[in-house]
Short mmCIF file of C-alpha atoms in Angstrom, two decimals:
data_model
loop_
_atom_site.label_atom_id
_atom_site.label_comp_id
_atom_site.label_asym_id
_atom_site.label_seq_id
_atom_site.Cartn_x
_atom_site.Cartn_y
_atom_site.Cartn_z
CA MET A 1 32.76 48.39 148.20
CA GLY A 2 32.46 46.30 151.37
CA TYR A 3 35.02 43.73 152.49
CA ILE A 4 38.20 43.60 150.42
CA LYS A 5 39.72 40.13 150.27
CA ARG A 6 43.17 40.06 151.82
CA ASP A 7 46.08 38.35 150.12
CA ILE A 8 47.41 37.02 153.40
CA GLU A 9 44.30 34.86 153.88
CA THR A 10 45.90 32.00 151.92
CA ALA A 11 48.85 31.66 154.30
CA MET A 12 46.68 32.21 157.37
CA ARG A 13 44.18 29.49 156.42
CA ALA A 14 47.03 27.02 156.00
CA ALA A 15 48.44 27.90 159.44
CA MET A 16 45.02 27.59 161.05
CA GLU A 17 45.14 23.87 160.28
CA ASP A 18 48.32 23.42 162.32
CA TYR A 19 48.61 25.90 165.19
CA PRO A 20 46.42 26.28 168.29
CA CYS A 21 47.11 30.02 168.30
CA ILE A 22 47.09 32.54 165.44
CA ILE A 23 48.38 36.08 166.01
CA ALA A 24 47.59 38.99 163.67
CA ALA A 25 49.77 42.03 164.43
CA GLY A 26 49.79 45.40 162.74
CA PRO A 27 48.94 49.10 163.08
CA ARG A 28 45.48 50.23 164.12
CA GLN A 29 42.69 50.12 161.54
CA VAL A 30 44.56 48.08 158.92
CA GLY A 31 41.78 45.49 159.05
CA LYS A 32 43.10 42.81 161.43
CA THR A 33 39.80 42.23 163.18
CA THR A 34 37.75 42.52 159.99
CA LEU A 35 40.03 39.96 158.33
CA LEU A 36 39.68 37.43 161.15
CA LYS A 37 35.95 37.99 161.56
CA ASN A 38 35.53 37.37 157.84
CA MET A 39 37.47 34.10 158.19
CA SER A 40 35.69 33.07 161.38
CA GLU A 41 33.45 30.06 161.63
CA GLU A 42 30.07 30.17 163.35
CA GLY A 43 30.32 29.97 167.12
CA ARG A 44 33.68 31.66 167.64
CA ASP A 45 33.49 34.05 170.59
CA TYR A 46 34.76 37.61 170.18
CA VAL A 47 36.05 40.00 172.85
CA THR A 48 38.08 43.19 172.64
CA LEU A 49 40.45 44.43 175.32
CA ASP A 50 39.81 47.98 174.18
CA ASP A 51 36.86 47.50 176.54
CA PHE A 52 38.23 48.47 179.96
CA GLY A 53 35.99 46.04 181.84
CA ASP A 54 37.12 43.04 179.81
CA ARG A 55 40.71 44.28 179.97
CA ALA A 56 40.62 44.51 183.76
CA LEU A 57 39.21 40.98 184.06
CA ALA A 58 41.82 39.59 181.66
CA LYS A 59 44.63 41.20 183.66
CA ASN A 60 43.35 40.45 187.16
CA ASP A 61 41.87 36.99 186.64
CA PRO A 62 43.00 35.54 183.31
CA ALA A 63 41.77 32.05 184.21
CA LEU A 64 38.23 33.36 184.78
CA PHE A 65 38.44 35.47 181.60
CA LEU A 66 39.28 32.38 179.51
CA SER A 67 36.54 30.41 181.27
CA LEU A 68 34.03 33.05 180.21
CA HIS A 69 35.47 33.30 176.70
CA LYS A 70 36.16 29.69 175.82
CA PRO A 71 37.87 28.70 172.60
CA PRO A 72 37.39 29.02 169.78
CA VAL A 73 37.81 32.71 170.59
CA LEU A 74 39.05 35.89 168.93
CA ILE A 75 40.69 38.28 171.42
CA ASP A 76 41.29 41.78 170.08
CA GLU A 77 44.17 44.03 171.27
CA VAL A 78 45.55 41.22 173.42
CA GLN A 79 48.77 43.13 174.21
CA TYR A 80 46.84 44.99 176.91
CA ALA A 81 46.67 41.80 179.00
CA PRO A 82 49.99 39.92 178.82
CA GLU A 83 48.75 37.92 181.80
CA LEU A 84 46.68 35.85 179.36
CA PHE A 85 49.67 34.39 177.55
CA PRO A 86 50.79 31.83 180.18
CA TYR A 87 47.23 30.48 180.33
CA ILE A 88 47.00 30.25 176.55
CA LYS A 89 50.34 28.38 176.64
CA ILE A 90 48.95 25.92 179.19
CA ALA A 91 45.86 25.33 177.04
CA ALA A 92 48.06 24.74 173.98
CA ASP A 93 50.30 22.33 175.91
CA ASN A 94 47.22 20.46 177.11
CA GLY A 95 46.13 19.75 173.56
CA ALA A 96 43.97 22.72 172.55
CA PRO A 97 42.78 22.06 168.99
CA ALA A 98 44.22 23.94 166.03
CA SER A 99 42.85 27.47 165.65
CA SER A 100 41.54 27.67 169.24
CA PHE A 101 42.90 31.15 169.93
CA TRP A 102 42.98 34.03 167.46
CA LEU A 103 44.73 37.11 168.83
CA THR A 104 45.22 40.60 167.40
CA GLY A 105 47.32 43.51 168.56
CA SER A 106 48.36 46.96 167.38
CA GLN A 107 51.50 47.16 169.52
CA THR A 108 53.46 44.98 167.13
CA PHE A 109 56.78 44.83 169.01
CA SER A 110 55.12 44.05 172.34
CA LEU A 111 52.99 41.34 170.79
CA MET A 112 55.95 39.72 169.03
CA SER A 113 57.91 39.71 172.28
CA LEU A 114 55.05 38.15 174.22
CA ALA A 115 54.59 35.49 171.55
CA GLN A 116 58.29 34.60 171.53
CA GLU A 117 58.47 34.39 175.31
CA SER A 118 55.28 32.44 176.00
CA LEU A 119 54.02 30.80 172.82
CA ALA A 120 57.12 29.81 170.87
CA GLY A 121 56.25 26.83 168.67
CA ARG A 122 52.58 27.10 169.58
CA CYS A 123 51.51 30.05 167.47
CA ALA A 124 51.76 31.35 163.93
CA VAL A 125 52.41 35.10 163.78
CA PHE A 126 51.29 37.22 160.83
CA ARG A 127 52.06 40.87 160.22
CA ILE A 128 49.00 42.54 158.74
CA PRO A 129 49.79 45.65 156.67
CA SER A 130 47.34 48.16 155.28
CA LEU A 131 45.80 47.22 151.94
CA SER A 132 48.22 46.55 149.13
CA GLN A 133 48.01 47.99 145.65
CA HIS A 134 47.26 44.46 144.43
CA GLU A 135 44.39 44.04 146.90
CA ILE A 136 42.78 47.35 145.94
CA TYR A 137 43.39 47.50 142.21
CA GLY A 138 44.61 44.07 141.11
CA THR A 139 43.32 40.60 140.35
CA GLY A 140 44.51 37.03 140.81
CA GLU A 141 46.88 35.65 143.41
CA ASN A 142 49.55 37.68 145.15
CA SER A 143 53.21 36.72 144.96
CA PRO A 144 56.35 38.36 146.36
CA PHE A 145 57.80 40.93 143.98
CA THR A 146 60.96 39.64 142.28
CA LEU A 147 62.91 40.57 139.17
CA SER A 148 62.61 37.25 137.41
CA LEU A 149 61.44 37.98 133.86
CA ASP A 150 58.87 35.19 134.03
CA ALA A 151 57.50 36.59 137.29
CA LEU A 152 57.36 40.12 135.86
CA ASN A 153 55.50 38.88 132.78
CA GLU A 154 52.95 37.16 135.03
CA ARG A 155 52.45 40.36 137.05
CA ARG A 156 51.29 42.21 133.93
CA PHE A 157 47.96 40.37 134.20
CA ARG A 158 47.40 41.02 137.93
CA GLY A 159 47.09 44.80 137.95
CA ASN A 160 45.57 47.71 136.10
CA THR A 161 47.74 49.99 133.97
CA ALA A 162 48.16 53.31 135.74
CA SER A 163 49.26 56.73 134.51
CA VAL A 164 51.41 59.14 136.50
CA SER A 165 48.31 60.96 137.76
CA GLU A 166 46.68 57.67 138.75
CA ILE A 167 49.73 56.57 140.75
CA PHE A 168 49.70 59.86 142.65
CA ARG A 169 45.97 59.48 143.24
CA ARG A 170 46.74 56.09 144.84
CA ILE A 171 49.52 57.61 146.94
CA TRP A 172 47.30 60.48 148.12
CA ARG A 173 44.28 58.25 148.74
CA GLY A 174 46.26 55.84 150.90
CA SER A 175 45.59 52.22 151.72
CA MET A 176 43.48 52.14 154.88
CA PRO A 177 40.51 49.73 154.61
CA GLY A 178 38.07 52.03 156.42
CA HIS A 179 38.48 54.72 153.78
CA ILE A 180 39.15 52.56 150.71
CA SER A 181 36.10 50.36 151.34
CA GLY A 182 33.85 53.43 151.40
CA LYS A 183 32.85 53.01 155.05
CA PHE A 184 34.41 56.41 155.83
CA LYS A 185 34.10 58.52 152.71
CA ASP A 186 35.74 61.79 153.75
CA ARG A 187 39.50 61.23 153.62
CA ASP A 188 40.46 64.24 155.74
CA ILE A 189 38.02 63.41 158.53
CA PHE A 190 39.18 59.78 158.45
CA TYR A 191 42.87 60.62 158.88
CA SER A 192 42.20 63.36 161.44
CA SER A 193 40.21 60.88 163.50
CA TYR A 194 42.89 58.24 163.01
CA ILE A 195 45.58 60.48 164.48
CA GLN A 196 43.42 61.49 167.43
CA THR A 197 42.50 57.88 168.19
CA TYR A 198 46.09 56.72 167.78
CA ILE A 199 47.39 59.32 170.22
CA GLU A 200 44.63 58.68 172.74
CA ARG A 201 44.96 54.89 172.72
CA ASP A 202 48.45 53.83 171.70
CA VAL A 203 50.69 56.81 172.39
CA SER A 204 49.17 57.65 175.77
CA GLU A 205 49.59 54.00 176.81
CA ALA A 206 53.27 54.02 175.87
CA VAL A 207 54.59 57.40 177.03
CA ASP A 208 53.46 60.29 179.17
CA ILE A 209 52.69 63.15 176.80
CA ALA A 210 51.65 66.40 178.43
CA ASN A 211 51.05 68.21 175.14
CA LYS A 212 49.21 66.03 172.61
CA PHE A 213 49.25 68.83 170.03
CA GLN A 214 53.03 68.78 170.21
CA PHE A 215 53.04 65.05 169.49
CA THR A 216 50.88 65.70 166.42
CA ASP A 217 53.42 68.29 165.30
CA PHE A 218 56.11 65.68 165.87
CA ILE A 219 54.39 63.13 163.63
CA ARG A 220 54.00 65.85 160.98
CA ALA A 221 57.69 66.76 161.21
CA ALA A 222 58.57 63.08 160.76
CA ALA A 223 56.21 62.79 157.77
CA CYS A 224 57.97 65.72 156.08
CA ARG A 225 61.15 63.62 156.18
CA THR A 226 59.75 60.38 154.82
CA SER A 227 62.15 58.40 152.60
CA GLN A 228 65.10 60.32 154.05
CA MET A 229 67.98 59.16 156.19
CA LEU A 230 66.88 59.50 159.79
CA ASN A 231 67.93 62.79 161.41
CA ILE A 232 66.61 62.79 164.95
CA HIS A 233 68.09 66.18 165.82
CA SER A 234 66.41 67.87 162.84
CA ILE A 235 62.99 66.48 163.77
CA ALA A 236 63.45 67.43 167.42
CA ALA A 237 64.51 70.98 166.52
CA ASP A 238 61.41 71.47 164.37
CA VAL A 239 59.12 70.57 167.26
CA GLY A 240 61.11 72.11 170.12
CA ILE A 241 61.85 68.92 172.03
CA SER A 242 65.07 67.23 173.09
CA ASP A 243 66.80 64.62 170.94
CA ASP A 244 66.15 62.01 173.63
CA THR A 245 62.42 62.78 173.59
CA ALA A 246 62.35 62.58 169.81
CA LYS A 247 64.12 59.21 169.98
CA ARG A 248 61.53 57.88 172.46
CA TRP A 249 58.64 59.16 170.36
CA LEU A 250 60.07 57.63 167.19
CA HIS A 251 60.30 54.34 169.03
CA VAL A 252 56.59 54.62 169.84
CA LEU A 253 55.80 55.24 166.16
CA GLU A 254 57.89 52.24 165.13
CA LYS A 255 56.54 49.98 167.87
CA SER A 256 52.97 50.64 166.80
CA GLY A 257 53.76 50.18 163.10
CA VAL A 258 53.22 53.77 161.96
CA ILE A 259 56.79 54.05 160.67
CA PHE A 260 59.38 51.53 159.61
CA TYR A 261 63.04 51.71 158.71
CA LEU A 262 65.07 50.54 155.75
CA HIS A 263 68.58 49.73 156.90
CA PRO A 264 71.68 50.28 154.79
CA TYR A 265 73.22 47.33 152.99
CA SER A 266 76.83 46.62 153.76
CA ALA A 267 79.31 43.84 153.15
CA ASN A 268 82.91 43.21 154.08
CA LEU A 269 84.15 44.85 150.87
CA LEU A 270 81.75 47.80 151.10
CA LYS A 271 83.22 49.49 154.15
CA ARG A 272 82.37 53.05 153.17
CA THR A 273 78.61 52.63 153.49
CA VAL A 274 76.65 54.89 155.80
CA LYS A 275 75.10 53.38 158.93
CA THR A 276 71.94 55.48 159.26
CA PRO A 277 68.54 53.94 158.38
CA LYS A 278 65.94 55.59 156.17
CA MET A 279 62.48 56.22 157.60
CA TYR A 280 59.15 55.46 155.90
CA PHE A 281 55.48 55.61 156.88
CA PHE A 282 53.28 52.53 156.57
CA ASP A 283 50.57 54.47 154.72
CA THR A 284 51.19 57.22 152.16
CA GLY A 285 47.67 58.58 152.56
CA LEU A 286 48.47 59.37 156.19
CA THR A 287 51.78 60.93 155.14
CA ALA A 288 50.10 63.07 152.47
CA TYR A 289 47.48 64.18 155.01
CA LEU A 290 50.12 65.07 157.60
CA THR A 291 52.11 67.08 155.04
CA LYS A 292 48.92 68.94 154.07
CA TYR A 293 48.57 68.00 150.42
CA THR A 294 44.91 68.61 149.70
CA SER A 295 44.65 66.85 146.33
CA PRO A 296 46.53 64.28 144.22
CA GLU A 297 47.30 66.99 141.66
CA ILE A 298 48.95 69.26 144.23
CA LEU A 299 50.87 66.29 145.62
CA GLU A 300 52.12 65.29 142.16
CA ALA A 301 53.59 68.78 141.69
CA GLY A 302 54.72 69.13 145.31
CA ALA A 303 58.17 69.40 146.79
CA ILE A 304 58.20 65.90 148.28
CA ASN A 305 56.47 64.05 145.43
CA GLY A 306 59.60 61.96 144.83
CA ALA A 307 59.89 61.06 148.51
CA LEU A 308 56.24 59.98 148.68
CA LEU A 309 56.61 57.95 145.50
CA GLU A 310 59.62 56.19 147.03
CA ASN A 311 57.67 55.59 150.25
CA TYR A 312 54.81 54.10 148.24
CA VAL A 313 57.09 51.78 146.26
CA VAL A 314 59.04 50.57 149.30
CA ALA A 315 55.82 49.93 151.26
CA GLU A 316 54.24 48.04 148.35
CA LEU A 317 57.33 45.87 147.87
CA ARG A 318 57.22 44.96 151.56
CA LYS A 319 53.50 44.18 151.39
CA SER A 320 53.96 41.81 148.46
CA TRP A 321 56.30 39.72 150.65
CA THR A 322 54.44 40.16 153.94
CA ASN A 323 51.15 39.09 152.34
CA ALA A 324 52.82 35.87 151.23
CA ALA A 325 53.95 35.36 154.87
CA LYS A 326 57.60 35.73 153.87
CA ASP A 327 60.35 37.98 155.17
CA CYS A 328 61.19 40.86 152.88
CA PRO A 329 64.95 40.94 152.21
CA ILE A 330 65.28 44.66 151.43
CA TRP A 331 67.87 47.38 152.11
CA TYR A 332 69.13 50.62 150.59
CA TYR A 333 72.70 51.64 149.68
CA ARG A 334 74.51 54.91 150.22
CA ASP A 335 78.21 55.41 150.71
CA LYS A 336 80.37 58.27 151.91
CA ASN A 337 80.84 59.40 148.31
CA SER A 338 77.04 59.93 148.11
CA ARG A 339 76.57 57.09 145.63
CA GLU A 340 73.10 55.62 146.16
CA ILE A 341 70.87 52.71 145.23
CA ASP A 342 67.28 53.18 146.37
CA ILE A 343 66.58 49.50 147.06
CA ILE A 344 68.60 46.31 147.23
CA MET A 345 66.66 43.06 147.45
CA GLU A 346 68.30 39.73 148.17
CA PHE A 347 66.70 36.51 147.00
CA ASP A 348 67.70 33.34 145.23
CA GLY A 349 71.31 33.95 146.26
CA GLU A 350 71.67 37.25 144.40
CA LEU A 351 71.50 40.98 145.05
CA HIS A 352 68.96 42.88 142.95
CA PRO A 353 69.38 46.68 142.76
CA ILE A 354 66.35 48.92 142.13
CA GLU A 355 66.03 52.63 141.41
CA ILE A 356 62.74 54.52 141.82
CA LYS A 357 62.04 57.45 139.49
CA LYS A 358 59.11 59.71 138.65
CA THR A 359 59.66 59.44 134.92
CA ILE A 360 58.14 57.63 131.97
CA ASN A 361 61.41 57.24 130.08
CA PRO A 362 64.29 56.58 132.50
CA ASP A 363 67.85 57.25 131.38
CA ALA A 364 70.24 54.31 131.16
CA ARG A 365 72.74 56.26 133.28
CA LEU A 366 70.52 55.48 136.29
CA ILE A 367 71.75 51.89 136.37
CA ARG A 368 75.47 52.73 136.47
CA THR A 369 75.47 52.72 140.27
CA PHE A 370 74.39 49.07 140.22
CA GLU A 371 78.03 48.21 139.47
CA ILE A 372 78.85 49.10 143.09
CA LEU A 373 77.45 45.73 144.12
CA ASP A 374 80.04 43.92 142.03
CA SER A 375 82.47 44.61 144.88
CA SER A 376 80.33 42.47 147.18
CA VAL A 377 81.82 39.21 145.97
CA SER A 378 80.13 37.13 148.67
CA VAL A 379 76.73 37.64 147.02
CA PRO A 380 76.64 38.05 143.22
CA ARG A 381 74.66 40.81 141.54
CA GLY A 382 71.54 39.64 139.74
CA THR A 383 69.03 41.46 137.58
CA GLY A 384 68.25 45.08 138.40
CA ALA A 385 65.43 47.46 137.53
CA VAL A 386 64.20 51.01 137.45
CA LEU A 387 60.68 51.24 138.88
CA CYS A 388 59.02 54.21 137.22
CA MET A 389 55.86 55.68 135.69
CA ARG A 390 56.10 53.83 132.41
CA GLU A 391 52.83 52.02 131.66
CA SER A 392 54.39 48.86 130.19
CA ILE A 393 57.41 46.73 131.00
CA SER A 394 60.62 47.31 129.04
CA ALA A 395 64.37 46.86 129.45
CA PHE A 396 67.74 48.55 129.08
CA ASP A 397 69.32 45.15 128.46
CA ALA A 398 68.92 41.52 129.53
CA GLN A 399 70.05 42.30 133.10
CA ASN A 400 68.26 45.59 133.72
CA PHE A 401 64.53 46.04 133.36
CA ILE A 402 62.18 49.03 133.30
CA VAL A 403 59.17 48.14 135.44
CA PRO A 404 55.95 50.15 135.96
CA VAL A 405 55.08 51.01 139.56
CA TRP A 406 51.56 49.66 139.03
CA MET A 407 53.01 46.15 138.56
CA ILE A 408 54.26 45.80 142.14
#
C-alpha cells in the first residue's frame, strides 16, 4: 500500500509558509517522521535523537549540534534534548527562514511544554494521531465532524459504506501506519513489538520500572476498562500495585499519547454531574490486542464490544478535528442519577449530544436524555445524533439524526 496521504498535510503546508519551526507531536509509530519526510524538500538534513551519540551531542553541545545539522533540518524525538530549544529560539529571533526547523516528539506533554516555554510565537504545533478512518478508507478532503445536515450529506461521498462486521474489522485491525500500509503484515507481532519498544524507550525514560512484565499487565488492565469512568484503585488492584503507582503509570500513558481522557460536561445549572473522566486508548487495534481478541468476529461478539466501538467513535471524532488543525470540543455527560450522554460536542454556539450504539435500527427512546442539556441555558442545545451501524443516514426528526459510524 505504501505511503498513505495524511489529512493534516493541508494545514501543515500552510503553516510551513509562515513559521520558522514546525513541531509534530504524537505517540510512537503514528507516522510523524514518515509524514515530514514525505513533505520534505531536497537537501533537508535529517537526524534522530533516538541515536544516543547524536542525543549526547545535542544535550552537551547544542550549538555544535546545530552547526553540524544546519537548517533546513528535521530533528526526530527532539524532547530528548531540551537544551536545543534556546538555540532554535535564537535562530528564529535572528531571522531564520520559514520552515527551517522541523521537530518531532513522542512525549507529547513534554514537547508542548518546551514549545510554550521557548518557542512561543515562533512555532506551529501539530498533534499527529494514528491514521483516521477517512485516511484509510475514505476519499476527498477531510473536515471536522459536525451535525450540520449539509455537512453530513457531503460526508456520504467521502467514505465507503461499512457493515457491522466491517466496522469491527476496522476496530480490530487498528490504525497504525506500519501495519495498515502493509510494511508489517502480522498484526500480533506488530503490536507485541510496539509494546516492547514503547516500554523500553518511553516508559523506562519516564519512570523506574523494576518489573516490565508488570507494566505490561498494567496496560492490559487499563485496556480492559477502555471507555469507562476512570477507576484507579480497580486497575491497581488487578495488577497488585499501589494507587499512587497506578496514578503515575497512567500519567506516563497519557503523556506519551497512548491514552486520553474525555472529561465530563458541566454547567452552572447541571450541578449533579460526576467529576471523573472517562479513559480511552488512541488506537483500538492496540486495545483489542491487549484484551486478547484474536479475530474481528470474536471481538464483535465479545464482552467489551460496545466499549471498543465507543473508543473507536470517540477517537475518530477527535481525529477529524485534529487533522484539520482544530481543537476538538468534546465531553461526555453523566449525573448522579446515572443519566448519560456518550458525547457532547460544542460548536457554532450550540451543544450537540451524541449516543453511540451497536445497532442498525436505534430506538427513539435513546434521544430522550438529550433533553438534559436544555437545563444548560447558557449554551443552547443544537442538533443531536445516534451514531450506529446503520449503513445510510436517516433521522428521528429534524433535530435528531441517525448517522452511520463509517461516515465519521
